[in-house]
Amino acid sequence: MSDALVQVRNLFRSFGDVRAVQGLSFEIPRGQVCGFIGANGAGKTTTMRMMVTLDLPDAGEIFIDGNDVVQQPMEVRKRIGWMPDSYGAYDYMTVFEYLDFYARAFGYKGASRRDRVKEVMDFTDLTELAERPMNKLSKGMGQRLCLGRTLLHDPDVLILDEPAAGLDPKARVEFKHLVRLLAEQGKTMFISSHILSELEEMCDSLLFIDQGKLVHHGSAEHLKRSNGSTAVVVVESASDPAAVVRWVEMNPGVELIEATKRGARIKLEEGTDEQIAWILKKLITDGISVTEFRREQLKLEDAFVNMLKNGSAARIAAQPPPLPPDAISKIGSDT
Ligand code: ATP
């Protein structure tokens, strides 16, 4: 049996005719940060709500540190911190009062409660804002406060739904820094977002869903490698840029994207490491004085679009077999 901290197996959830989650399975090893990506309505929030015991699956199983979310919800709640995509703010409650209120709810008492609230305010950089009412907080401050609330009981697993949505660039950087610190502390994290490039930097693995089904789970590098069948290479010849363009036009397997001031950007049909090395060798043996030869990084967004276009999703992630009809009503109902 797997010792992953988070295990999701063959999960299903429908709302009437809407099949929000259809046979989702994945695991997150202890201490890893996993990004959860999908278009609007793909089923991210529905999946997360089941993981944090706020909703019941129609079928399938979720284990958090070996605890079944349906059978042992209280054990699960001790181990998870849930940051929803929006949270209730109480206009005239201060930052300190808000955290103190939740710390009471988590069972902290007396000096240990004050200490814990102080620690969390320090970590989320809210100490100077302790007396500020919630209706006077910026979006970024509010998100830090919501994260602080999530951290109060020091959970092992953090499940964050679009934590950086609506933040300005500075607040995003601050938030990313907090995620990095939490990862260094060994927290296991599951973070949803629409901003692929941002998750790429923060996450050990990325999990893409489309219409409630898994389409890819792996590192950003793996996604780019498996879906970057072509490569774009910049070739420069400081002394004779036009020679690069002429060479491209005369050689098969390469295509001119554009002539540049110092040479050309070219597309290689195969894009393998072998083809790239061979092109460089041929340029030189054909007498081009190459001063720069650089492969452009495929953007994660482009790799994802390629993946959907090529239908490689099906190859990368084998979907679980359909459930027998009687299994669908195994756990809960739609209420
Ligand atoms: P977004 O990025 O917009 O937040 P999402 O990936 O989180 O989207 P979900 O909120 O999980 O998507 O929704 C998945 C589908 O299930 C959508 O079609 C949504 O309308 C539907 N849905 C979610 N919750 C309910 C509900 N309580 N009742 C009816 N339909 C629902």
Tab-separated table of C-alpha atoms and ligand atoms in Angstrom:
chain	number	residue	atom	x	y	z
A	1	MET	CA	0.000	0.000	0.000
A	2	SER	CA	1.186	3.514	-0.878
A	3	ASP	CA	2.466	5.702	1.958
A	4	ALA	CA	1.478	8.964	0.204
A	5	LEU	CA	0.055	11.507	2.649
A	6	VAL	CA	-2.886	12.282	0.355
A	7	GLN	CA	-4.557	9.493	-1.597
A	8	VAL	CA	-7.548	10.040	-3.862
A	9	ARG	CA	-9.013	6.971	-5.540
A	10	ASN	CA	-11.578	6.822	-8.315
A	11	LEU	CA	-13.521	9.833	-7.054
A	12	PHE	CA	-16.936	10.749	-8.471
A	13	ARG	CA	-19.312	13.629	-7.707
A	14	SER	CA	-22.297	14.830	-9.713
A	15	PHE	CA	-24.831	17.587	-9.142
A	16	GLY	CA	-27.936	16.479	-11.004
A	17	ASP	CA	-26.820	16.137	-14.619
A	18	VAL	CA	-23.511	17.908	-14.046
A	19	ARG	CA	-20.693	15.386	-13.674
A	20	ALA	CA	-18.293	17.593	-11.749
A	21	VAL	CA	-15.708	14.909	-10.874
A	22	GLN	CA	-15.430	11.726	-12.933
A	23	GLY	CA	-13.092	9.031	-11.681
A	24	LEU	CA	-10.257	11.167	-10.348
A	25	SER	CA	-7.278	9.347	-8.798
A	26	PHE	CA	-3.987	10.809	-7.591
A	27	GLU	CA	-1.531	10.792	-4.709
A	28	ILE	CA	0.619	13.449	-3.073
A	29	PRO	CA	3.715	12.216	-1.222
A	30	ARG	CA	4.525	13.711	2.177
A	31	GLY	CA	6.232	17.103	1.949
A	32	GLN	CA	5.418	17.738	-1.695
A	33	VAL	CA	3.692	20.764	-3.198
A	34	CYS	CA	1.180	19.837	-5.887
A	35	GLY	CA	-0.505	22.378	-8.181
A	36	PHE	CA	-4.088	21.743	-9.257
A	37	ILE	CA	-4.994	23.264	-12.600
A	38	GLY	CA	-8.142	23.307	-14.671
A	39	ALA	CA	-10.447	25.710	-16.488
A	40	ASN	CA	-13.451	27.301	-14.782
A	41	GLY	CA	-15.888	24.553	-13.872
A	42	ALA	CA	-13.324	21.753	-14.327
A	43	GLY	CA	-14.083	20.368	-10.858
A	44	LYS	CA	-11.252	21.769	-8.705
A	45	THR	CA	-13.303	23.233	-5.877
A	46	THR	CA	-15.620	20.217	-5.820
A	47	THR	CA	-12.603	17.907	-5.436
A	48	MET	CA	-11.055	20.057	-2.734
A	49	ARG	CA	-14.296	20.326	-0.767
A	50	MET	CA	-14.514	16.542	-0.620
A	51	MET	CA	-10.882	16.320	0.474
A	52	VAL	CA	-11.544	18.673	3.372
A	53	THR	CA	-14.729	16.871	4.537
A	54	LEU	CA	-17.135	19.621	3.421
A	55	ASP	CA	-18.824	17.439	0.833
A	56	LEU	CA	-19.325	13.700	0.298
A	57	PRO	CA	-18.200	11.795	-2.790
A	58	ASP	CA	-20.815	9.811	-4.740
A	59	ALA	CA	-18.158	7.123	-5.016
A	60	GLY	CA	-14.447	6.713	-4.474
A	61	GLU	CA	-12.152	7.164	-1.507
A	62	ILE	CA	-9.940	9.882	-0.074
A	63	PHE	CA	-7.351	9.239	2.614
A	64	ILE	CA	-5.414	11.943	4.444
A	65	ASP	CA	-2.500	10.447	6.353
A	66	GLY	CA	-4.302	7.104	6.235
A	67	ASN	CA	-7.617	8.520	7.510
A	68	ASP	CA	-10.734	8.120	5.404
A	69	VAL	CA	-12.436	11.515	4.922
A	70	VAL	CA	-15.907	9.960	5.095
A	71	GLN	CA	-15.360	7.539	7.972
A	72	GLN	CA	-12.931	9.619	10.075
A	73	PRO	CA	-13.699	13.287	9.330
A	74	MET	CA	-12.543	14.545	12.746
A	75	GLU	CA	-9.133	12.899	12.352
A	76	VAL	CA	-8.866	14.416	8.877
A	77	ARG	CA	-9.811	17.915	10.104
A	78	LYS	CA	-6.990	17.856	12.642
A	79	ARG	CA	-4.497	17.243	9.863
A	80	ILE	CA	-5.690	19.640	7.174
A	81	GLY	CA	-5.713	23.384	6.773
A	82	TRP	CA	-8.322	24.593	4.268
A	83	MET	CA	-8.125	27.977	2.624
A	84	PRO	CA	-11.269	28.520	0.523
A	85	ASP	CA	-11.347	30.830	-2.501
A	86	SER	CA	-13.414	33.311	-0.514
A	87	TYR	CA	-13.947	33.608	3.197
A	88	GLY	CA	-16.327	35.461	5.459
A	89	ALA	CA	-14.870	38.726	6.692
A	90	TYR	CA	-16.334	40.516	9.721
A	91	ASP	CA	-16.003	44.209	8.915
A	92	TYR	CA	-15.228	45.588	12.360
A	93	MET	CA	-13.301	42.642	13.786
A	94	THR	CA	-9.569	43.268	13.967
A	95	VAL	CA	-6.884	40.962	12.614
A	96	PHE	CA	-5.969	39.894	16.155
A	97	GLU	CA	-9.602	39.313	17.173
A	98	TYR	CA	-10.239	37.211	14.067
A	99	LEU	CA	-7.246	34.924	14.632
A	100	ASP	CA	-7.936	34.779	18.363
A	101	PHE	CA	-11.535	33.740	17.683
A	102	TYR	CA	-10.385	30.860	15.430
A	103	ALA	CA	-7.633	29.869	17.856
A	104	ARG	CA	-10.346	29.464	20.543
A	105	ALA	CA	-12.336	27.331	18.109
A	106	PHE	CA	-9.262	25.139	17.640
A	107	GLY	CA	-9.093	24.661	21.409
A	108	TYR	CA	-6.128	26.881	22.306
A	109	LYS	CA	-6.417	28.400	25.794
A	110	GLY	CA	-4.731	31.168	27.816
A	111	ALA	CA	-1.085	31.918	27.139
A	112	SER	CA	-0.714	29.164	24.538
A	113	ARG	CA	-3.500	30.810	22.512
A	114	ARG	CA	-1.836	34.219	22.657
A	115	ASP	CA	1.507	32.662	21.715
A	116	ARG	CA	0.048	30.770	18.775
A	117	VAL	CA	-1.790	33.839	17.408
A	118	LYS	CA	1.425	35.848	17.761
A	119	GLU	CA	3.447	33.182	15.924
A	120	VAL	CA	0.950	33.070	13.079
A	121	MET	CA	0.805	36.878	12.823
A	122	ASP	CA	4.605	36.998	12.697
A	123	PHE	CA	4.774	34.328	10.017
A	124	THR	CA	2.146	35.969	7.811
A	125	ASP	CA	3.603	39.452	8.402
A	126	LEU	CA	0.431	40.713	10.087
A	127	THR	CA	1.851	41.781	13.454
A	128	GLU	CA	1.794	45.477	12.594
A	129	LEU	CA	-1.792	45.112	11.410
A	130	ALA	CA	-3.032	43.363	14.569
A	131	GLU	CA	-5.448	46.170	15.494
A	132	ARG	CA	-6.637	46.911	11.972
A	133	PRO	CA	-10.318	46.133	11.259
A	134	MET	CA	-10.886	43.594	8.508
A	135	ASN	CA	-12.733	46.070	6.294
A	136	LYS	CA	-9.561	48.164	6.123
A	137	LEU	CA	-7.345	45.345	4.773
A	138	SER	CA	-6.097	45.160	1.190
A	139	LYS	CA	-6.789	41.992	-0.806
A	140	GLY	CA	-3.240	40.764	-0.188
A	141	MET	CA	-3.476	41.387	3.583
A	142	GLY	CA	-6.831	39.600	3.643
A	143	GLN	CA	-5.351	36.580	1.867
A	144	ARG	CA	-2.491	36.476	4.371
A	145	LEU	CA	-5.042	36.619	7.194
A	146	CYS	CA	-7.010	33.752	5.671
A	147	LEU	CA	-3.775	31.766	5.318
A	148	GLY	CA	-2.979	32.575	8.950
A	149	ARG	CA	-6.320	31.159	10.018
A	150	THR	CA	-5.521	28.018	8.005
A	151	LEU	CA	-2.217	27.582	9.839
A	152	LEU	CA	-3.426	28.098	13.417
A	153	HIS	CA	-3.650	24.407	14.359
A	154	ASP	CA	-0.359	23.640	12.568
A	155	PRO	CA	-1.798	21.122	10.088
A	156	ASP	CA	0.428	18.792	8.036
A	157	VAL	CA	-1.581	19.191	4.842
A	158	LEU	CA	-2.605	22.550	3.381
A	159	ILE	CA	-5.318	22.699	0.741
A	160	LEU	CA	-5.495	26.142	-0.813
A	161	ASP	CA	-8.153	27.083	-3.370
A	162	GLU	CA	-6.903	29.849	-5.684
A	163	PRO	CA	-4.948	31.605	-2.924
A	164	ALA	CA	-3.312	34.100	-5.280
A	165	ALA	CA	-6.423	35.044	-7.282
A	166	GLY	CA	-6.903	38.784	-7.536
A	167	LEU	CA	-3.578	39.676	-5.935
A	168	ASP	CA	-1.363	42.345	-7.447
A	169	PRO	CA	2.190	41.355	-8.493
A	170	LYS	CA	3.765	42.437	-5.185
A	171	ALA	CA	1.192	40.561	-3.096
A	172	ARG	CA	1.689	37.508	-5.337
A	173	VAL	CA	5.420	37.544	-4.667
A	174	GLU	CA	4.770	37.831	-0.919
A	175	PHE	CA	2.314	34.964	-1.057
A	176	LYS	CA	4.699	32.793	-3.067
A	177	HIS	CA	7.366	33.469	-0.455
A	178	LEU	CA	5.047	32.182	2.296
A	179	VAL	CA	4.298	29.042	0.279
A	180	ARG	CA	8.035	28.471	-0.158
A	181	LEU	CA	8.607	28.832	3.609
A	182	LEU	CA	5.796	26.377	4.338
A	183	ALA	CA	7.272	23.906	1.846
A	184	GLU	CA	10.623	24.241	3.638
A	185	GLN	CA	8.833	23.388	6.894
A	186	GLY	CA	7.784	20.117	5.236
A	187	LYS	CA	4.094	20.900	4.741
A	188	THR	CA	2.294	18.887	2.086
A	189	MET	CA	0.378	21.312	-0.109
A	190	PHE	CA	-2.321	21.133	-2.749
A	191	ILE	CA	-2.859	24.501	-4.437
A	192	SER	CA	-5.305	25.361	-7.185
A	193	SER	CA	-4.715	28.207	-9.594
A	194	HIS	CA	-5.287	29.399	-13.138
A	195	ILE	CA	-1.801	30.870	-13.356
A	196	LEU	CA	0.306	28.046	-14.702
A	197	SER	CA	3.650	29.806	-14.681
A	198	GLU	CA	3.195	30.709	-11.040
A	199	LEU	CA	2.430	27.140	-9.987
A	200	GLU	CA	5.358	25.907	-12.064
A	201	GLU	CA	7.743	27.782	-9.770
A	202	MET	CA	6.118	26.677	-6.511
A	203	CYS	CA	5.174	23.069	-7.156
A	204	ASP	CA	6.939	19.707	-7.276
A	205	SER	CA	4.179	18.315	-9.471
A	206	LEU	CA	1.215	19.608	-11.427
A	207	LEU	CA	-2.148	17.955	-11.734
A	208	PHE	CA	-4.351	19.041	-14.637
A	209	ILE	CA	-8.050	18.243	-14.797
A	210	ASP	CA	-10.542	18.755	-17.571
A	211	GLN	CA	-14.282	18.124	-17.105
A	212	GLY	CA	-13.628	16.340	-13.842
A	213	LYS	CA	-11.021	13.948	-15.294
A	214	LEU	CA	-7.289	13.805	-14.800
A	215	VAL	CA	-5.359	14.737	-17.918
A	216	HIS	CA	-1.822	14.975	-16.552
A	217	HIS	CA	0.028	14.514	-13.298
A	218	GLY	CA	3.756	15.067	-13.290
A	219	SER	CA	6.439	17.716	-13.122
A	220	ALA	CA	6.288	20.808	-15.308
A	221	GLU	CA	9.463	19.573	-17.003
A	222	HIS	CA	7.825	16.267	-17.869
A	223	LEU	CA	4.798	18.029	-19.318
A	224	LYS	CA	7.011	20.248	-21.440
A	225	ARG	CA	9.180	17.361	-22.615
A	226	SER	CA	6.270	15.092	-23.485
A	227	ASN	CA	4.406	17.805	-25.321
A	228	GLY	CA	7.058	19.858	-26.984
A	229	SER	CA	7.397	17.815	-30.146
A	230	THR	CA	8.844	20.804	-31.964
A	231	ALA	CA	11.683	22.974	-30.681
A	232	VAL	CA	12.391	26.639	-31.332
A	233	VAL	CA	16.047	27.565	-31.600
A	234	VAL	CA	17.638	30.994	-31.884
A	235	VAL	CA	20.690	31.029	-34.168
A	236	GLU	CA	22.894	34.093	-34.463
A	237	SER	CA	25.841	34.865	-36.648
A	238	ALA	CA	27.137	38.283	-35.704
A	239	SER	CA	29.211	38.624	-38.879
A	240	ASP	CA	26.637	37.387	-41.443
A	241	PRO	CA	23.011	37.132	-40.216
A	242	ALA	CA	21.622	36.689	-43.761
A	243	ALA	CA	23.690	33.499	-44.154
A	244	VAL	CA	21.689	31.894	-41.329
A	245	VAL	CA	18.423	32.633	-43.117
A	246	ARG	CA	19.764	31.273	-46.442
A	247	TRP	CA	20.979	28.128	-44.686
A	248	VAL	CA	17.564	27.524	-43.074
A	249	GLU	CA	15.811	27.928	-46.420
A	250	MET	CA	18.079	25.325	-48.034
A	251	ASN	CA	17.877	22.627	-45.354
A	252	PRO	CA	15.053	20.158	-44.707
A	253	GLY	CA	13.618	19.572	-41.223
A	254	VAL	CA	14.004	23.210	-40.206
A	255	GLU	CA	11.607	26.085	-40.770
A	256	LEU	CA	12.170	29.811	-40.572
A	257	ILE	CA	9.956	31.493	-37.974
A	258	GLU	CA	11.505	34.918	-38.424
A	259	ALA	CA	14.717	36.581	-39.478
A	260	THR	CA	16.251	38.576	-36.631
A	261	LYS	CA	18.851	41.338	-36.451
A	262	ARG	CA	21.631	38.818	-35.851
A	263	GLY	CA	20.276	35.639	-37.473
A	264	ALA	CA	17.026	33.753	-37.194
A	265	ARG	CA	14.509	31.997	-34.982
A	266	ILE	CA	13.903	28.567	-36.412
A	267	LYS	CA	11.564	25.668	-35.764
A	268	LEU	CA	12.895	22.110	-35.666
A	269	GLU	CA	10.271	19.564	-36.621
A	270	GLU	CA	11.428	16.749	-34.365
A	271	GLY	CA	12.810	18.855	-31.537
A	272	THR	CA	14.806	15.999	-30.036
A	273	ASP	CA	18.140	16.627	-28.347
A	274	GLU	CA	19.783	14.603	-31.150
A	275	GLN	CA	18.244	16.771	-33.886
A	276	ILE	CA	19.263	19.973	-32.113
A	277	ALA	CA	22.872	18.760	-31.755
A	278	TRP	CA	22.915	17.646	-35.392
A	279	ILE	CA	21.632	21.052	-36.622
A	280	LEU	CA	24.341	22.882	-34.698
A	281	LYS	CA	27.012	20.573	-36.125
A	282	LYS	CA	25.691	21.012	-39.681
A	283	LEU	CA	25.538	24.804	-39.383
A	284	ILE	CA	29.198	24.845	-38.424
A	285	THR	CA	30.349	22.313	-41.037
A	286	ASP	CA	28.431	24.329	-43.671
A	287	GLY	CA	30.592	27.322	-42.759
A	288	ILE	CA	28.133	29.476	-40.754
A	289	SER	CA	30.010	31.409	-38.076
A	290	VAL	CA	27.596	30.704	-35.214
A	291	THR	CA	27.967	33.123	-32.298
A	292	GLU	CA	24.791	32.110	-30.423
A	293	PHE	CA	22.726	28.902	-30.490
A	294	ARG	CA	19.992	28.652	-27.892
A	295	ARG	CA	16.860	26.558	-27.459
A	296	GLU	CA	13.855	28.612	-26.350
A	297	GLN	CA	12.052	27.253	-23.314
A	298	LEU	CA	8.625	25.955	-24.162
A	299	LYS	CA	6.091	27.781	-22.012
A	300	LEU	CA	4.010	25.598	-19.729
A	301	GLU	CA	0.832	27.065	-21.221
A	302	ASP	CA	1.992	26.051	-24.733
A	303	ALA	CA	2.868	22.546	-23.553
A	304	PHE	CA	-0.571	22.179	-21.996
A	305	VAL	CA	-2.307	23.382	-25.161
A	306	ASN	CA	-0.157	20.958	-27.229
A	307	MET	CA	-1.105	18.164	-24.871
A	308	LEU	CA	-4.826	18.798	-25.293
A	309	LYS	CA	-4.385	19.226	-29.080
A	310	ASN	CA	-2.346	16.065	-29.546
A	311	GLY	CA	-4.678	14.026	-27.381
A	312	SER	CA	-1.617	12.920	-25.449
A	313	ALA	CA	-3.669	13.335	-22.295
A	314	ALA	CA	-5.059	9.904	-22.875
A	315	ARG	CA	-1.551	8.478	-23.182
A	316	ILE	CA	-0.166	10.196	-20.111
A	317	ALA	CA	-2.947	9.436	-17.690
A	318	ALA	CA	-4.787	6.193	-18.040
A	319	GLN	CA	-8.297	6.804	-16.742
A	320	PRO	CA	-9.686	4.359	-14.209
A	321	PRO	CA	-12.274	1.923	-15.507
A	322	PRO	CA	-15.917	3.026	-15.304
A	323	LEU	CA	-17.642	2.116	-12.087
A	324	PRO	CA	-20.361	-0.502	-11.923
A	325	PRO	CA	-23.736	1.271	-11.439
A	326	ASP	CA	-24.223	-0.045	-7.883
A	327	ALA	CA	-20.931	1.523	-6.772
A	328	ILE	CA	-22.186	5.030	-7.546
A	329	SER	CA	-24.531	5.079	-4.578
A	330	LYS	CA	-21.947	3.537	-2.251
A	331	ILE	CA	-21.150	6.504	-0.079
A	332	GLY	CA	-23.367	9.541	-0.105
A	333	SER	CA	-26.239	11.270	-1.826
A	334	ASP	CA	-26.527	14.596	-3.655
A	335	THR	CA	-27.996	16.521	-0.786
B	1	ATP	P1	-13.603	27.601	-10.914
B	1	ATP	O1	-12.202	27.649	-11.413
B	1	ATP	O2	-14.533	28.445	-11.728
B	1	ATP	O3	-13.731	27.828	-9.442
B	1	ATP	P2	-13.794	24.722	-10.526
B	1	ATP	O4	-12.818	23.969	-11.350
B	1	ATP	O5	-13.485	24.931	-9.103
B	1	ATP	O6	-14.147	26.094	-11.228
B	1	ATP	P3	-16.224	23.514	-9.553
B	1	ATP	O7	-16.607	24.691	-8.718
B	1	ATP	O8	-15.708	22.325	-8.877
B	1	ATP	O9	-15.181	23.952	-10.684
B	1	ATP	O10	-17.492	23.111	-10.418
B	1	ATP	C1	-17.531	21.974	-11.270
B	1	ATP	C2	-18.908	21.876	-11.889
B	1	ATP	O11	-19.852	21.506	-10.900
B	1	ATP	C3	-19.415	23.180	-12.480
B	1	ATP	O12	-20.166	22.883	-13.641
B	1	ATP	C4	-20.312	23.741	-11.383
B	1	ATP	O13	-21.308	24.561	-11.921
B	1	ATP	C5	-20.872	22.476	-10.798
B	1	ATP	N1	-21.211	22.638	-9.364
B	1	ATP	C6	-20.322	22.808	-8.360
B	1	ATP	N2	-20.961	22.858	-7.171
B	1	ATP	C7	-22.279	22.705	-7.437
B	1	ATP	C8	-23.462	22.654	-6.625
B	1	ATP	N3	-23.393	22.766	-5.298
B	1	ATP	N4	-24.633	22.477	-7.257
B	1	ATP	C9	-24.711	22.350	-8.598
B	1	ATP	N5	-23.631	22.364	-9.429
B	1	ATP	C10	-22.440	22.557	-8.854
